XYZ file of C-alpha atoms in Angstrom:
680
model
C 103.659 118.146 209.498
C 107.445 118.226 209.296
C 108.954 121.467 207.946
C 112.408 121.614 206.358
C 114.085 125.002 206.104
C 116.459 125.545 203.189
C 118.556 128.461 201.991
C 118.916 128.770 198.214
C 122.600 128.262 197.486
C 124.660 128.057 194.318
C 126.909 125.276 195.592
C 125.967 121.827 194.286
C 125.245 119.035 196.739
C 127.344 116.079 195.533
C 125.482 113.124 194.050
C 126.994 109.780 193.170
C 127.609 109.649 189.400
C 127.089 105.899 189.572
C 123.558 106.308 190.912
C 122.381 109.456 189.134
C 122.290 110.739 185.572
C 124.988 113.385 185.167
C 122.741 115.792 183.279
C 119.457 115.572 185.183
C 120.265 113.894 188.541
C 117.584 111.266 187.744
C 118.294 107.999 189.603
C 119.684 105.298 187.308
C 120.597 101.615 187.376
C 124.245 100.733 186.871
C 126.859 98.020 186.307
C 130.343 97.330 187.659
C 133.173 97.250 185.132
C 135.996 95.491 186.982
C 137.136 93.838 190.196
C 138.194 97.152 191.728
C 134.633 98.457 191.416
C 133.290 95.185 192.799
C 135.497 95.266 195.886
C 134.850 98.952 196.531
C 131.064 98.557 196.344
C 129.098 99.036 199.513
C 125.507 100.259 199.827
C 124.803 103.905 200.636
C 121.618 105.908 201.122
C 121.672 106.617 197.365
C 121.261 102.896 196.615
C 117.647 102.782 197.819
C 116.356 103.476 194.300
C 117.997 100.317 192.946
C 116.538 97.872 195.469
C 113.694 95.774 194.039
C 110.609 95.911 196.245
C 108.627 93.019 194.738
C 109.448 89.526 196.051
C 109.198 86.565 193.678
C 105.490 85.716 193.486
C 104.495 82.129 194.139
C 103.463 80.308 190.969
C 102.515 76.800 189.852
C 104.301 74.680 188.896
C 107.317 76.013 190.838
C 110.729 76.269 189.251
C 111.977 73.430 191.470
C 109.709 70.924 189.734
C 111.403 68.426 187.430
C 110.094 69.637 184.097
C 111.577 71.404 181.075
C 111.912 75.100 181.773
C 112.360 78.252 179.694
C 114.949 80.988 180.179
C 114.983 84.338 178.382
C 118.346 86.091 178.053
C 117.800 89.776 177.334
C 120.611 91.212 175.204
C 119.862 94.518 173.513
C 122.286 97.076 172.103
C 124.657 96.911 175.065
C 121.941 97.179 177.715
C 121.103 100.005 180.123
C 119.024 101.940 177.612
C 115.813 103.669 178.702
C 115.390 100.888 181.260
C 118.236 102.412 183.307
C 116.034 105.342 184.361
C 114.516 104.038 187.587
C 111.651 106.544 187.737
C 110.977 106.088 184.044
C 111.565 108.070 180.885
C 109.604 109.661 178.077
C 110.541 106.954 175.566
C 107.859 106.708 172.886
C 108.628 103.214 171.573
C 110.612 101.291 174.207
C 111.227 97.558 174.307
C 109.102 95.716 176.874
C 108.591 92.057 177.661
C 105.229 90.850 178.938
C 104.784 87.133 178.121
C 105.998 86.208 181.604
C 103.500 83.354 182.063
C 105.547 81.289 179.583
C 109.023 81.606 181.130
C 110.848 80.673 184.351
C 114.085 82.678 184.362
C 115.048 86.117 183.035
C 118.742 86.964 182.537
C 119.819 90.565 181.981
C 122.909 90.374 179.772
C 125.523 92.912 178.744
C 129.269 92.885 178.133
C 130.111 94.709 181.366
C 131.952 92.501 183.846
C 129.209 92.588 186.480
C 125.821 93.254 184.900
C 123.299 94.155 187.604
C 119.698 93.854 186.369
C 117.960 97.254 186.295
C 115.491 97.297 189.161
C 112.490 97.785 186.863
C 113.125 94.376 185.249
C 113.383 92.661 188.629
C 110.136 94.227 189.832
C 108.250 93.271 186.657
C 109.577 89.701 186.572
C 108.978 89.059 190.268
C 105.328 90.133 189.987
C 104.874 87.179 187.639
C 106.922 84.672 189.662
C 109.963 84.787 187.350
C 113.451 84.843 188.904
C 116.071 87.307 187.618
C 119.794 86.736 187.142
C 122.623 89.172 186.571
C 125.638 88.306 184.408
C 129.299 87.886 185.363
C 131.317 87.927 182.125
C 135.019 88.010 181.248
C 136.202 88.114 177.640
C 139.342 87.698 175.561
C 142.816 88.811 176.712
C 141.653 91.340 179.270
C 139.181 88.809 180.661
C 141.935 86.224 181.007
C 144.004 88.690 183.056
C 140.995 89.452 185.259
C 140.365 85.749 185.885
C 143.998 85.010 186.701
C 144.074 87.930 189.135
C 141.468 86.367 191.407
C 141.614 82.646 190.512
C 145.354 81.992 190.451
C 145.918 83.167 194.016
C 144.689 82.423 197.510
C 141.294 81.001 198.417
C 140.467 84.214 200.268
C 140.600 86.184 196.993
C 138.025 84.221 195.026
C 135.921 83.855 198.171
C 135.913 87.653 198.424
C 134.680 87.941 194.813
C 131.898 85.417 195.465
C 130.918 87.128 198.722
C 130.551 90.487 196.998
C 128.487 88.939 194.199
C 126.155 87.387 196.780
C 125.907 90.703 198.655
C 124.947 92.495 195.431
C 122.169 90.004 194.674
C 120.967 89.980 198.265
C 120.939 93.768 198.621
C 119.371 94.614 195.250
C 116.967 91.619 195.521
C 117.757 89.773 192.313
C 118.136 85.999 192.354
C 121.579 84.958 191.173
C 124.119 84.939 188.365
C 124.891 83.616 184.896
C 128.650 82.939 184.745
C 130.102 83.489 181.249
C 133.882 82.988 180.946
C 134.809 83.748 177.318
C 138.594 83.446 177.653
C 141.231 80.809 178.314
C 142.142 79.832 181.870
C 145.390 78.436 183.252
C 145.286 75.004 184.909
C 145.386 76.634 188.355
C 142.597 79.043 187.433
C 140.436 76.191 186.106
C 140.865 74.255 189.340
C 140.032 77.304 191.435
C 137.103 78.213 189.160
C 135.392 75.014 190.309
C 136.016 75.950 193.947
C 134.812 79.501 193.274
C 131.564 78.231 191.696
C 131.002 75.758 194.524
C 131.427 78.472 197.144
C 129.332 80.999 195.185
C 126.427 78.559 194.847
C 126.669 77.511 198.481
C 126.572 81.092 199.768
C 123.866 82.161 197.327
C 121.583 79.284 198.343
C 122.216 80.072 201.996
C 121.296 83.755 201.763
C 118.817 83.995 198.859
C 115.813 81.638 198.791
C 115.642 80.156 195.291
C 119.066 81.591 194.425
C 120.643 80.238 191.252
C 124.054 80.012 189.554
C 124.086 79.036 185.861
C 127.183 78.249 183.797
C 127.553 79.236 180.148
C 129.047 76.633 177.786
C 132.362 78.277 176.860
C 135.594 76.910 178.344
C 136.281 73.219 178.860
C 137.926 71.304 181.704
C 141.445 72.049 180.416
C 140.812 75.812 180.347
C 140.569 76.080 176.575
C 137.852 78.350 175.103
C 135.944 75.799 173.074
C 132.144 75.914 172.865
C 130.617 72.426 173.036
C 126.958 73.142 172.140
C 126.000 70.408 174.607
C 126.728 69.008 178.041
C 129.529 66.440 177.803
C 132.596 65.215 179.672
C 134.573 68.296 178.649
C 132.319 70.764 180.510
C 130.481 68.522 182.984
C 132.762 69.531 185.874
C 131.330 73.074 185.723
C 127.748 71.811 185.400
C 128.178 69.578 188.445
C 128.899 72.524 190.755
C 126.208 74.854 189.340
C 122.415 74.863 189.186
C 122.421 74.467 185.421
C 124.218 75.048 182.129
C 123.281 77.367 179.248
C 124.644 75.765 176.078
C 126.015 77.500 173.018
C 123.729 77.822 169.985
C 125.302 75.737 167.183
C 123.867 72.380 168.237
C 122.298 69.701 166.093
C 119.777 66.997 166.918
C 122.672 64.629 167.597
C 123.831 66.883 170.434
C 120.350 66.737 171.966
C 120.150 62.967 171.629
C 123.388 62.540 173.554
C 121.938 64.454 176.533
C 118.686 62.493 176.776
C 119.876 60.123 179.531
C 121.279 62.897 181.717
C 119.494 62.662 185.157
C 119.535 66.474 185.466
C 118.483 67.107 181.877
C 115.942 69.784 182.867
C 118.903 71.784 184.229
C 120.357 71.873 180.707
C 119.189 75.091 179.011
C 119.777 74.589 175.298
C 120.691 77.944 173.743
C 118.575 79.313 170.891
C 119.821 82.480 169.172
C 116.658 84.260 168.029
C 118.757 86.236 165.504
C 119.652 82.866 163.887
C 123.343 83.722 163.520
C 125.582 80.939 162.249
C 124.623 77.304 161.707
C 121.592 76.996 163.989
C 118.189 75.339 164.095
C 115.279 77.755 163.808
C 115.431 81.297 165.116
C 113.413 84.396 164.190
C 109.781 83.423 163.451
C 110.953 79.798 163.012
C 112.091 79.508 166.638
C 109.350 76.951 167.249
C 111.445 74.470 165.199
C 114.208 74.776 167.798
C 111.824 74.429 170.715
C 110.011 71.420 169.322
C 113.290 69.562 168.937
C 114.544 70.598 172.394
C 111.301 69.551 174.109
C 111.294 66.249 172.232
C 114.322 65.268 174.330
C 112.970 66.644 177.630
C 115.435 69.542 177.834
C 115.057 73.127 178.978
C 115.547 76.048 176.595
C 117.413 79.365 176.772
C 116.044 81.924 174.304
C 118.790 84.455 173.582
C 117.848 87.986 172.458
C 114.096 87.697 171.740
C 114.312 91.483 171.361
C 115.013 90.613 167.718
C 111.361 91.486 167.066
C 112.132 95.017 168.278
C 115.611 95.547 166.869
C 115.091 94.151 163.359
C 111.413 94.689 162.568
C 109.260 97.823 162.361
C 109.000 99.424 165.795
C 105.520 100.720 164.964
C 104.446 97.060 164.749
C 106.342 95.927 167.839
C 103.367 94.735 169.907
C 101.884 92.819 166.979
C 105.252 91.194 166.163
C 105.911 90.388 169.816
C 102.516 88.693 170.117
C 103.083 86.803 166.858
C 106.513 85.563 167.999
C 105.284 84.189 171.319
C 102.018 82.805 169.942
C 104.051 80.639 167.541
C 105.822 79.102 170.569
C 102.755 78.504 172.751
C 102.550 74.779 172.035
C 106.012 74.320 173.585
C 105.617 76.777 176.468
C 103.279 75.706 179.278
C 101.385 78.449 181.059
C 102.261 79.057 184.704
C 99.517 79.774 187.216
C 99.370 82.528 189.833
C 99.053 81.186 193.376
C 98.304 84.120 195.679
C 95.639 86.770 196.187
C 95.064 89.598 195.631
C 95.284 89.588 191.838
C 94.854 93.104 190.525
C 95.651 94.254 187.013
C 94.865 97.152 184.733
C 96.903 95.334 182.024
C 99.453 98.141 181.911
C 102.645 97.123 180.063
C 104.777 99.687 181.872
C 104.541 102.290 179.135
C 101.952 104.233 177.191
C 101.121 107.097 174.907
C 99.431 108.760 177.892
C 98.922 107.956 181.559
C 95.387 107.369 182.842
C 93.793 107.292 186.265
C 90.186 106.079 186.604
C 89.717 106.527 182.869
C 90.857 110.164 182.887
C 94.044 111.423 181.241
C 96.559 112.120 183.974
C 99.609 112.806 181.823
C 99.343 113.558 178.112
C 102.883 112.583 177.061
C 104.530 109.199 176.374
C 106.069 107.447 179.365
C 108.000 104.256 180.150
C 108.620 102.527 183.484
C 108.644 98.738 183.705
C 108.135 98.871 187.478
C 104.611 100.076 186.638
C 103.899 96.964 184.572
C 100.976 95.052 186.065
C 100.248 91.335 186.088
C 99.699 90.289 182.490
C 96.889 88.021 181.284
C 96.920 85.065 178.948
C 96.797 86.368 175.396
C 94.335 84.121 173.589
C 92.923 83.609 170.147
C 89.994 81.201 169.757
C 88.976 80.213 166.245
C 85.866 78.241 165.202
C 86.379 74.464 165.076
C 85.109 72.756 161.930
C 83.443 76.002 160.970
C 81.380 76.063 164.160
C 81.560 78.318 167.193
C 82.574 81.874 167.850
C 85.819 83.706 167.362
C 87.592 85.773 170.024
C 91.043 87.354 170.416
C 92.633 89.317 173.261
C 95.514 91.772 172.946
C 96.895 94.891 174.573
C 95.504 98.249 173.441
C 97.178 101.581 174.193
C 94.506 103.859 172.792
C 92.637 104.099 176.091
C 93.101 102.814 179.646
C 91.465 102.807 183.064
C 94.786 102.982 184.924
C 98.306 103.319 183.542
C 98.941 103.169 179.813
C 96.907 100.308 178.346
C 93.825 98.135 178.564
C 92.971 94.649 177.345
C 91.147 94.657 174.011
C 88.894 91.657 173.318
C 87.373 91.372 169.856
C 85.220 88.559 168.558
C 82.150 87.369 166.720
C 79.081 85.346 167.666
C 77.530 83.384 164.800
C 73.833 82.630 164.862
C 72.845 79.632 166.952
C 75.741 79.483 169.466
C 75.440 80.074 173.204
C 78.509 82.277 173.476
C 82.281 82.348 173.471
C 84.731 82.315 176.388
C 88.253 83.734 176.642
C 90.515 82.768 179.540
C 92.222 85.714 181.235
C 94.232 84.176 184.071
C 95.442 80.705 184.938
C 95.284 80.301 188.724
C 96.151 77.776 191.406
C 94.783 79.542 194.473
C 93.259 77.977 197.597
C 89.821 79.573 197.651
C 89.071 81.815 200.632
C 85.586 81.528 202.172
C 84.552 84.819 200.610
C 85.835 86.224 197.342
C 85.237 89.647 195.788
C 85.814 90.248 192.094
C 85.746 93.711 190.558
C 85.543 94.324 186.816
C 85.910 97.576 184.878
C 85.018 97.316 181.192
C 83.252 98.986 178.305
C 81.558 97.626 175.205
C 81.790 99.430 171.890
C 78.965 99.209 169.341
C 77.771 95.880 170.743
C 74.522 96.604 172.586
C 73.214 93.059 172.101
C 76.231 91.296 173.674
C 76.215 90.360 177.352
C 79.428 90.216 179.403
C 79.935 87.879 182.357
C 82.815 86.565 184.441
C 83.427 82.834 184.783
C 85.326 81.277 187.659
C 86.658 77.745 187.354
C 87.184 75.794 190.577
C 88.418 72.362 191.503
C 87.788 70.170 194.536
C 90.690 70.580 196.949
C 90.815 66.810 197.627
C 91.571 66.065 193.973
C 94.014 68.949 193.615
C 97.610 67.994 194.346
C 99.495 71.224 194.918
C 102.798 69.666 193.871
C 101.412 68.012 190.756
C 102.142 69.577 187.397
C 99.052 67.988 185.902
C 96.628 69.122 188.586
C 94.699 71.352 186.225
C 93.837 68.428 183.986
C 91.357 67.249 186.628
C 87.800 68.143 185.689
C 86.814 71.578 186.973
C 83.523 73.235 187.792
C 82.729 76.488 185.980
C 80.615 79.111 187.708
C 79.103 82.009 185.789
C 79.008 84.895 188.240
C 76.151 87.326 188.815
C 77.059 90.939 189.624
C 75.968 92.665 192.814
C 73.420 95.451 192.567
C 75.543 97.643 194.877
C 79.287 97.602 195.574
C 80.093 96.351 199.089
C 81.853 98.419 201.721
C 84.642 99.549 201.814
C 84.665 99.407 197.997
C 81.660 101.719 197.797
C 83.569 104.414 199.679
C 86.293 104.525 197.029
C 84.210 103.835 193.916
C 84.642 106.334 191.100
C 81.804 107.591 188.912
C 81.313 106.038 185.483
C 83.301 108.058 182.942
C 83.908 107.743 179.222
C 81.708 104.678 178.954
C 83.484 102.571 181.578
C 81.235 100.255 183.606
C 82.074 98.823 187.020
C 80.759 95.506 188.290
C 81.284 93.626 191.541
C 80.830 89.925 192.244
C 80.757 88.224 195.630
C 81.466 84.496 195.732
C 81.328 82.090 198.691
C 83.567 79.031 198.320
C 84.870 76.163 200.445
C 87.303 73.229 200.070
C 88.396 74.090 196.553
C 91.069 75.701 194.415
C 90.432 78.480 191.918
C 92.113 77.481 188.670
C 91.037 80.048 186.093
C 89.225 83.316 185.532
C 87.544 83.893 182.170
C 85.181 86.266 180.411
C 82.165 85.059 178.490
C 80.363 86.909 175.728
C 76.844 85.912 174.643
C 73.916 87.423 172.769
C 71.161 89.018 174.818
C 68.610 88.165 172.142
C 69.257 85.575 169.400
C 70.165 87.004 166.008
C 70.060 85.396 162.593
C 73.199 87.240 161.490
C 76.689 86.910 162.946
C 77.281 89.572 165.580
C 80.710 91.123 166.180
C 81.776 92.781 169.426
C 84.585 94.861 170.871
C 85.207 94.978 174.610
C 87.907 96.804 176.533
C 88.849 95.530 179.989
C 90.154 98.370 182.119
C 90.817 96.465 185.330
C 90.177 93.189 187.115
C 90.624 92.632 190.842
C 90.301 89.301 192.667
C 90.316 89.868 196.437
C 90.121 87.726 199.539
C 87.078 89.310 201.179
C 86.904 86.994 204.192
C 88.202 89.975 206.126
C 87.465 93.136 204.108
C 90.744 94.947 203.380
C 91.463 98.275 204.985
C 93.020 101.397 203.525
C 96.818 101.677 203.594
C 98.245 103.390 206.639
C 99.768 106.837 206.430
C 103.428 107.046 205.330
C 105.666 108.205 208.190
C 109.128 109.645 208.746
C 109.043 111.852 205.659
C 112.382 113.523 205.036
C 114.335 115.083 202.195
C 117.953 115.111 201.121
C 120.297 116.083 198.287
C 118.615 119.423 197.594
C 119.958 121.228 194.511
C 118.957 124.697 193.314
C 119.383 125.909 189.750
C 118.661 129.376 188.360
C 118.334 129.744 184.582
C 120.587 132.644 183.624
C 118.462 133.689 180.641
C 114.961 133.473 182.133
C 115.915 133.782 185.809
C 113.617 130.817 186.492
C 114.375 128.928 189.716
C 114.361 125.113 189.839
C 114.772 122.704 192.736
C 115.697 119.012 192.751
C 115.565 116.878 195.903
C 115.083 113.333 197.164
C 112.053 112.443 199.282
C 112.217 109.509 201.708
C 109.490 107.919 203.840
C 108.671 104.756 205.767
C 105.903 102.345 204.818
C 105.499 98.593 204.518
C 105.675 97.459 200.871
C 103.779 94.234 201.551
C 100.455 95.367 200.106
C 101.466 98.407 198.071
C 100.860 98.845 194.348
C 102.732 102.172 194.201
C 102.849 105.639 195.773
C 101.564 108.806 194.146
C 103.789 111.810 194.876
C 102.206 115.279 194.832
C 103.334 118.831 195.424
C 101.252 121.838 196.334
C 102.296 125.476 196.171
C 104.403 127.264 195.591
C 103.192 129.952 198.039
C 104.799 132.890 199.783
C 104.657 132.883 203.580
C 104.352 136.564 204.444
C 104.970 137.838 207.967
C 101.944 138.693 210.204
C 99.412 140.173 210.019
C 99.088 138.982 206.388
C 96.572 136.243 205.739
C 97.853 132.872 204.525
C 97.180 132.201 200.844
C 94.304 129.890 199.912
C 95.389 126.251 199.473
C 96.175 125.204 195.931
C 95.288 121.867 194.353
C 97.882 119.083 194.617
C 99.876 118.530 191.438
C 100.969 114.966 190.614
C 104.742 114.729 190.205
C 104.874 111.009 189.463
C 104.628 107.467 190.795
C 107.112 105.887 193.180
C 107.565 102.129 193.397
C 109.661 102.269 196.566
C 109.777 104.511 199.629
C 111.939 107.071 197.858
C 111.381 109.557 195.031
C 113.684 112.006 193.265
C 112.025 115.308 192.390
C 113.917 116.663 189.370
C 113.948 120.305 188.210
C 110.689 121.364 189.832
C 109.921 124.876 188.622
C 109.418 127.233 191.589
C 109.194 131.035 191.887
C 111.700 133.126 193.758
C 110.642 133.806 197.347
C 108.630 136.992 197.676
C 110.501 139.967 199.106
C 110.926 139.728 202.871
C 109.240 136.316 202.942
C 109.767 132.620 202.518
C 108.636 130.310 199.735
C 106.875 127.084 200.636
C 106.336 123.811 198.804
C 104.211 121.084 200.324
C 104.942 117.499 199.275
C 102.488 114.660 199.833
C 102.752 110.878 199.386
C 99.601 108.822 198.773
C 99.936 105.030 199.174
C 97.875 102.886 196.776
C 97.148 99.330 197.904
C 97.253 96.241 195.694
C 93.488 96.017 196.156
C 93.250 99.414 194.473
C 92.156 101.405 197.523
C 93.281 105.042 197.650
C 93.276 106.925 200.975
C 92.107 110.538 201.091
C 94.538 113.449 201.791
C 94.369 113.299 205.615
C 96.038 109.861 205.357
C 98.795 111.005 203.010
C 102.312 111.521 204.269
C 103.172 115.216 204.171
C 106.244 117.425 204.351
C 106.907 121.139 203.776
C 110.004 122.707 202.247
C 110.394 126.291 203.472
C 113.035 128.164 201.485
C 114.623 131.584 201.485
C 117.306 133.401 199.480
C 120.816 133.323 200.896
C 120.833 137.111 201.330
C 117.692 137.001 203.463
C 118.015 136.373 207.178
C 115.496 135.389 209.782
C 114.924 137.548 212.855
């Protein structure tokens, strides 16, 4: 175990103000305000926090397919709110987005010149197969001066701007840029803007798989700031050198009709202002009117500021309003399917009233960290048809959880005389492995006569065209799964006891020559009843694993080190605090997150004193990369004539949910002494 020796000093180790909160030294996401900051940017060891660790998940149909797509442009109160805190915050009612299965592109927007998406948004979007764009914006007189400074000169200048923008996206692992020029350009600048965009797109495609450059409908070919609300001959030159155009919002049906014959019409993202400002179609809870008209002409859509449901409505009803907003759009938003195993989700939104682990409270206070958001299900509501059949609805519940801050609440009713009711949880397009293991954690409430089962829908591989958008319309075979009597190894070695009513079930399925295309839950009566029976079920976790080769536990983190140690002594209470950054090495390929613990503090007395008994590890927090900032850890002064010791430990948690025991944790010891004390 590596031991670091530190002397408690009053001098402050310098931390980059760009990367750390000035008051707490918490790592934060940031933006660049001007060209000087862009050109001076280069990555340092303090940038590790801002690098997204989740690659874009494969999904079906892919974004490259020729179909109408959906973009969400996130614009909220200037940006960089609680989402700037990379390790999370204690926000009680933060804004979160979780209807990822309906969208293709997420743009993080602000009015800073170079808006870099906070890493938590990139991680959350990538888990669901959604690409993330930053924003390059210039505005009004100052923006015009900025543009002239790099577009009216030599080729090398605007190439340098494009190169830095590509380096930023490549290093921080986001997927490209929305270009928004809200100021006039000189004729020379307009001409060079086209060359700049061409070079930017070329370099981005070369270095970032799936990289994208979108143009916002603002200036026209003569350099005048004149929004067109459509693609036409006045802005087509910009569209032709980009991957798509995001139109302004004041369009009419006539604008849409004129774009119908455009060969690249699915690269036209028709802007919809959810706030419904100005003369617009739809918006707010009538946004479906906009989408219906846009889809009628085969065009893509750009939904601007769907955070309206958070900013303008009651925050206490945010989840209900968010679900209502997106449910009204479902008919115009096809569901995307996940394409890779494992699929593991505790349905955590990335925030909660408390934090849970295996059904037990782990942290009693509110918390928010979008990097902790897990793969989200399909939110469904099934109503009886023609007065027949059962009713069922799924939604997120934050009252109790198995892991993280929320679970999936499924409520429904079973009228007399029906077999049961089914709710789809995940849309999939996964080549089936020979052996599949499914794990379910759930609990029923006041519904002793209702049986729960998992249903797996499969499709013959010969009739399943991977590149076809309509593949899932082919008739599928539904299998109702039977649970195992005992969990298989190595699952049994890590299984937790049943607590607080949670039940754990395991299903083993053998498949061949087929695709898995959905996972559902079915509820049915154990014994027929004459009266309608209602039920409430909470799903704590679902895991779908390739068990052809049983997964192993994560390896031990290596190369643990620490840096940027800062000591603080409260003058009134004399309490000592330490802040430091932990680093380690570990592959992120199969990692859900790391749990960071400390143990101690103890005093290391000189011989012949006995060492103190070991204390229990205390959880400091979760890390979503191989770095963690410990902030203001309360520690006692070293005992007289001795050293203080703090032991730090890092536990890797795999995507399959396996948790290694302490001998496989990465460990490091901080041994500290007062400056006046000397070692012999």
